[in-house]
PDB file of C-alpha atoms in Angstrom:
ATOM      1  CA  UNK A   1     101.638  59.244  27.423  1.00 52.00           C
ATOM      2  CA  UNK A   2     104.333  60.112  29.932  1.00 57.00           C
ATOM      3  CA  UNK A   3     106.704  57.269  30.789  1.00 59.00           C
ATOM      4  CA  UNK A   4     107.044  58.454  34.412  1.00 62.00           C
ATOM      5  CA  UNK A   5     103.320  58.561  34.945  1.00 61.00           C
ATOM      6  CA  UNK A   6     103.502  62.042  36.461  1.00 64.00           C
ATOM      7  CA  UNK A   7     100.117  63.573  36.065  1.00 65.00           C
ATOM      8  CA  UNK A   8     100.602  67.049  37.518  1.00 65.00           C
ATOM      9  CA  UNK A   9      97.845  69.544  37.185  1.00 69.00           C
ATOM     10  CA  UNK A  10      99.080  73.096  37.238  1.00 71.00           C
ATOM     11  CA  UNK A  11      96.879  75.283  39.369  1.00 78.00           C
ATOM     12  CA  UNK A  12      96.416  78.710  37.894  1.00 75.00           C
ATOM     13  CA  UNK A  13      94.574  81.514  39.599  1.00 76.00           C
ATOM     14  CA  UNK A  14      93.183  84.469  37.739  1.00 79.00           C
ATOM     15  CA  UNK A  15      94.544  87.653  39.393  1.00 78.00           C
ATOM     16  CA  UNK A  16      91.188  89.290  38.715  1.00 81.00           C
ATOM     17  CA  UNK A  17      89.627  86.833  41.195  1.00 82.00           C
ATOM     18  CA  UNK A  18      91.812  88.092  44.060  1.00 81.00           C
ATOM     19  CA  UNK A  19      89.967  89.857  46.891  1.00 81.00           C
ATOM     20  CA  UNK A  20      89.997  93.634  46.930  1.00 85.00           C
ATOM     21  CA  UNK A  21      92.545  95.151  49.298  1.00 85.00           C
ATOM     22  CA  UNK A  22      90.500  97.402  51.562  1.00 87.00           C
ATOM     23  CA  UNK A  23      91.554  99.850  54.272  1.00 85.00           C
ATOM     24  CA  UNK A  24      90.540  97.234  56.863  1.00 82.00           C
ATOM     25  CA  UNK A  25      92.898  94.733  55.247  1.00 80.00           C
ATOM     26  CA  UNK A  26      95.805  97.194  55.424  1.00 78.00           C
ATOM     27  CA  UNK A  27      94.997  98.146  59.036  1.00 75.00           C
ATOM     28  CA  UNK A  28      95.167  94.467  60.034  1.00 77.00           C
ATOM     29  CA  UNK A  29      98.438  93.779  58.176  1.00 79.00           C
ATOM     30  CA  UNK A  30     101.977  93.695  59.554  1.00 80.00           C
ATOM     31  CA  UNK A  31     103.907  96.834  58.680  1.00 80.00           C
ATOM     32  CA  UNK A  32     107.647  96.831  58.080  1.00 82.00           C
ATOM     33  CA  UNK A  33     110.215  99.565  57.603  1.00 83.00           C
ATOM     34  CA  UNK A  34     112.886  97.668  55.701  1.00 85.00           C
ATOM     35  CA  UNK A  35     113.429  94.464  57.685  1.00 84.00           C
ATOM     36  CA  UNK A  36     112.142  95.948  60.961  1.00 80.00           C
ATOM     37  CA  UNK A  37     108.616  95.141  62.116  1.00 77.00           C
ATOM     38  CA  UNK A  38     106.953  98.458  62.953  1.00 75.00           C
ATOM     39  CA  UNK A  39     103.361  97.348  63.635  1.00 74.00           C
ATOM     40  CA  UNK A  40     102.064  93.847  64.160  1.00 70.00           C
ATOM     41  CA  UNK A  41      98.786  93.084  62.452  1.00 71.00           C
ATOM     42  CA  UNK A  42      96.079  90.779  63.670  1.00 68.00           C
ATOM     43  CA  UNK A  43      97.090  88.158  66.161  1.00 65.00           C
ATOM     44  CA  UNK A  44      96.879  87.401  69.821  1.00 71.00           C
ATOM     45  CA  UNK A  45      95.332  90.316  71.735  1.00 68.00           C
ATOM     46  CA  UNK A  46      97.655  92.031  74.181  1.00 73.00           C
ATOM     47  CA  UNK A  47      97.715  90.587  77.702  1.00 81.00           C
ATOM     48  CA  UNK A  48      96.891  93.104  80.449  1.00 85.00           C
ATOM     49  CA  UNK A  49     100.006  94.064  82.369  1.00 86.00           C
ATOM     50  CA  UNK A  50      98.583  92.648  85.615  1.00 87.00           C
ATOM     51  CA  UNK A  51      98.298  89.180  83.983  1.00 86.00           C
ATOM     52  CA  UNK A  52     101.685  89.061  82.232  1.00 88.00           C
ATOM     53  CA  UNK A  53     104.226  86.473  83.291  1.00 89.00           C
ATOM     54  CA  UNK A  54     107.654  87.651  84.412  1.00 91.00           C
ATOM     55  CA  UNK A  55     110.649  85.680  83.133  1.00 92.00           C
ATOM     56  CA  UNK A  56     113.075  84.875  85.961  1.00 93.00           C
ATOM     57  CA  UNK A  57     116.046  82.597  86.343  1.00 95.00           C
ATOM     58  CA  UNK A  58     115.729  80.650  89.578  1.00 95.00           C
ATOM     59  CA  UNK A  59     117.176  77.450  91.029  1.00 97.00           C
ATOM     60  CA  UNK A  60     115.044  74.782  92.690  1.00 96.00           C
ATOM     61  CA  UNK A  61     116.107  71.541  94.318  1.00 97.00           C
ATOM     62  CA  UNK A  62     116.291  68.721  91.781  1.00 97.00           C
ATOM     63  CA  UNK A  63     113.671  66.593  93.552  1.00 97.00           C
ATOM     64  CA  UNK A  64     111.154  69.477  93.513  1.00 97.00           C
ATOM     65  CA  UNK A  65     111.584  70.056  89.791  1.00 97.00           C
ATOM     66  CA  UNK A  66     111.421  66.307  89.054  1.00 97.00           C
ATOM     67  CA  UNK A  67     108.184  65.970  91.041  1.00 97.00           C
ATOM     68  CA  UNK A  68     106.528  68.630  88.897  1.00 97.00           C
ATOM     69  CA  UNK A  69     108.071  67.416  85.629  1.00 97.00           C
ATOM     70  CA  UNK A  70     106.717  63.923  86.240  1.00 97.00           C
ATOM     71  CA  UNK A  71     103.200  65.375  86.104  1.00 96.00           C
ATOM     72  CA  UNK A  72     103.714  65.947  82.351  1.00 96.00           C
ATOM     73  CA  UNK A  73     103.024  68.813  80.013  1.00 96.00           C
ATOM     74  CA  UNK A  74     102.064  72.002  81.845  1.00 95.00           C
ATOM     75  CA  UNK A  75     104.253  71.287  84.856  1.00 96.00           C
ATOM     76  CA  UNK A  76     105.492  74.885  85.047  1.00 95.00           C
ATOM     77  CA  UNK A  77     101.902  76.142  85.201  1.00 95.00           C
ATOM     78  CA  UNK A  78     101.165  73.681  88.008  1.00 97.00           C
ATOM     79  CA  UNK A  79     104.279  74.849  89.862  1.00 96.00           C
ATOM     80  CA  UNK A  80     103.031  78.437  89.544  1.00 96.00           C
ATOM     81  CA  UNK A  81      99.608  77.369  90.861  1.00 96.00           C
ATOM     82  CA  UNK A  82     101.210  75.569  93.816  1.00 97.00           C
ATOM     83  CA  UNK A  83     103.217  78.683  94.714  1.00 95.00           C
ATOM     84  CA  UNK A  84     100.107  80.861  94.375  1.00 95.00           C
ATOM     85  CA  UNK A  85      98.157  78.512  96.667  1.00 96.00           C
ATOM     86  CA  UNK A  86     100.992  78.586  99.207  1.00 95.00           C
ATOM     87  CA  UNK A  87     100.917  82.402  99.201  1.00 94.00           C
ATOM     88  CA  UNK A  88      97.175  82.359  99.948  1.00 95.00           C
ATOM     89  CA  UNK A  89      97.632  79.991 102.886  1.00 94.00           C
ATOM     90  CA  UNK A  90     100.893  81.297 104.423  1.00 93.00           C
ATOM     91  CA  UNK A  91     102.547  84.554 105.321  1.00 91.00           C
ATOM     92  CA  UNK A  92     105.870  84.618 103.452  1.00 88.00           C
ATOM     93  CA  UNK A  93     107.194  87.290 105.826  1.00 90.00           C
ATOM     94  CA  UNK A  94     107.236  84.645 108.572  1.00 87.00           C
ATOM     95  CA  UNK A  95     109.610  82.352 106.666  1.00 82.00           C
ATOM     96  CA  UNK A  96     113.283  82.188 107.702  1.00 74.00           C
TER      97      UNK A  96
END
């Protein structure tokens, strides 16, 4: 009997029970050349270029940002939706 009461079961796996590595498995795997990722395996499908977001650094008035932040998680998406709606309803070329 162990004085510490540690009852640890070692989990052993038989290497012969491992799944076979098929060509499909290798095609879906990440590929590296040294430490550099050459090909990403399975994961999120690529986003069409027309739907990709563009990172920009922009300054808004503090009260505008606070109003959107107070709506909680997803506030940046809602801000994007508000701007998109404005573009549908107004001609930006008429702004001063």
